[in-house]
Amino acid sequence: MISLTGVEKRYTTEVRIGPIDLDLPAGGITALIGPNGAGKSTLLTMIGRLLEADAGSISVAGHDVAATKSRELAKVVAILRQENHFVTRLTVRQLVGFGRYPHSRGRLTVQDEAIVDRSIDFLGLDGLEGRYLDELSGGQRQRAYVAMVLAQDTDYVLLDEPLNNLDIQHAVQMMRHLHRAATELGRTIVVVLHDINFAGHYADRVCAMKDGQVVAFGTPDEIIRGDVLTDIFDTPVEVVDGPRGRLAVYY
Ligand SMILES: Nc1ncnc2c1ncn2[C@@H]1O[C@H](COP(=O)(O)OP(=O)(O)OP(=O)(O)O)[C@@H](O)[C@H]1O
Ligand SMILES: [Mg+2]
């Protein structure tokens, strides 16, 4: 479980995220949705300890995020940031290998290599593993970063807009991969999504943020509703019955 109690980030006197009280149960996919600037990345990076909270406490699987050593926490939770992905002269395989760092400290064992192989395969990157990152398309590079995060082999995985740059084929594949990671590997996944219909279809829970607060939290049936989404996004959204579940319609 991920548990937040009274968590706040005060960037400036005007921009304050929280206080947030939230319990995300272990297992399954939680989609984090909400407008630009709502506080989604702030929340995710505080859970992943890349950003220090100004108040409150956060625990992941019983580990107090503020009190746990980074190296220990890195075996419990992995995070893909929205930005600042480093693009250096690394191959895909080397990048994915970095995911093993908290375990191997840079010297990959046979077992680490096997996990790197699995992760590359999982994201459909076979054939690209020897390519340098600056020789990839945006979507291919995005998949390589997600492969790195999954190679960290943590029970908790936080992904900030992993569908960025992906075409519909790869976006669908990515969501299926994440669904498999949750169901087959037992991961707990928290993923920031702007595509409401992916959230509705693949997530077990949807957490909506607005103006620095969690404004709705529930099952897709409870959140993917016209009135709720219209309120969250300040934009008319209709929800209709589609062939495979409900669909949010906006244009
Ligand atoms: N380093 C910072 N200093 C000051 N304000 C910041 C900083 N980082 C973020 N903010 C502000 O905090 C608020 C929340 O930002 P955050 O990045 O968490 O939003 P988000 O929900 O992830 O949005 P997006 O969908 O655009 O990624 C915004 O108003 C943003 O301008
Ligand atoms: Mg963000």
GROMACS .gro file of C-alpha atoms and ligand atoms in nm, residues 9-12 14-17 32-45 51 82-83 160-161 192 194 209 211-212, ligand 1:
model
   63
    9LYS     CA    1   0.440   2.070  -0.117
   10ARG     CA    2   0.463   2.447  -0.101
   11TYR     CA    3   0.644   2.574  -0.408
   12THR     CA    4   0.559   2.939  -0.349
   14GLU     CA    5   0.053   3.090  -0.418
   15VAL     CA    6   0.133   2.738  -0.541
   16ARG     CA    7   0.060   2.476  -0.283
   17ILE     CA    8  -0.007   2.108  -0.346
   32LEU     CA    9  -0.370   0.951  -1.191
   33ILE     CA   10  -0.564   1.200  -1.399
   34GLY     CA   11  -0.629   1.574  -1.394
   35PRO     CA   12  -0.557   1.896  -1.579
   36ASN     CA   13  -0.214   2.046  -1.642
   37GLY     CA   14  -0.072   2.190  -1.324
   38ALA     CA   15  -0.304   1.987  -1.097
   39GLY     CA   16  -0.012   1.843  -0.901
   40LYS     CA   17   0.014   1.491  -1.046
   41SER     CA   18   0.389   1.498  -1.108
   42THR     CA   19   0.448   1.665  -0.774
   43LEU     CA   20   0.258   1.387  -0.598
   44LEU     CA   21   0.436   1.111  -0.790
   45THR     CA   22   0.786   1.251  -0.737
   51LEU     CA   23   1.106   1.560  -0.425
   82GLN     CA   24   0.776   1.311  -1.693
   83GLU     CA   25   1.087   1.492  -1.813
  160ASP     CA   26   0.453   0.985  -1.523
  161GLU     CA   27   0.290   1.000  -1.867
  192VAL     CA   28  -0.029   0.947  -1.492
  194HIS     CA   29  -0.410   1.214  -2.005
  209MET     CA   30  -0.639   1.576  -0.900
  211ASP     CA   31  -0.574   2.257  -0.804
  212GLY     CA   32  -0.332   2.063  -0.585
  252LIG     N1   33   0.977   2.375  -0.922
  252LIG     C1   34   0.862   2.440  -0.916
  252LIG     N2   35   0.855   2.566  -0.865
  252LIG     C2   36   0.740   2.633  -0.857
  252LIG     N3   37   0.621   2.583  -0.895
  252LIG     C3   38   0.622   2.459  -0.947
  252LIG     C4   39   0.740   2.381  -0.961
  252LIG     N4   40   0.709   2.261  -1.014
  252LIG     C5   41   0.577   2.264  -1.034
  252LIG     N5   42   0.524   2.382  -0.995
  252LIG     C6   43   0.382   2.420  -0.999
  252LIG     O1   44   0.309   2.326  -0.921
  252LIG     C7   45   0.185   2.297  -0.982
  252LIG     C8   46   0.174   2.147  -1.006
  252LIG     O2   47   0.269   2.108  -1.102
  252LIG     P1   48   0.282   1.956  -1.149
  252LIG     O3   49   0.399   1.946  -1.237
  252LIG     O4   50   0.277   1.869  -1.030
  252LIG     O5   51   0.145   1.939  -1.233
  252LIG     P2   52   0.094   1.818  -1.323
  252LIG     O6   53  -0.041   1.781  -1.271
  252LIG     O7   54   0.196   1.713  -1.331
  252LIG     O8   55   0.073   1.889  -1.466
  252LIG     P3   56   0.103   1.836  -1.617
  252LIG     O9   57  -0.021   1.760  -1.658
  252LIG    O10   58   0.116   1.964  -1.693
  252LIG    O11   59   0.226   1.754  -1.617
  252LIG     C9   60   0.179   2.381  -1.110
  252LIG    O12   61   0.106   2.498  -1.081
  252LIG    C10   62   0.324   2.413  -1.139
  252LIG    O13   63   0.336   2.537  -1.206
   0.00000   0.00000   0.00000
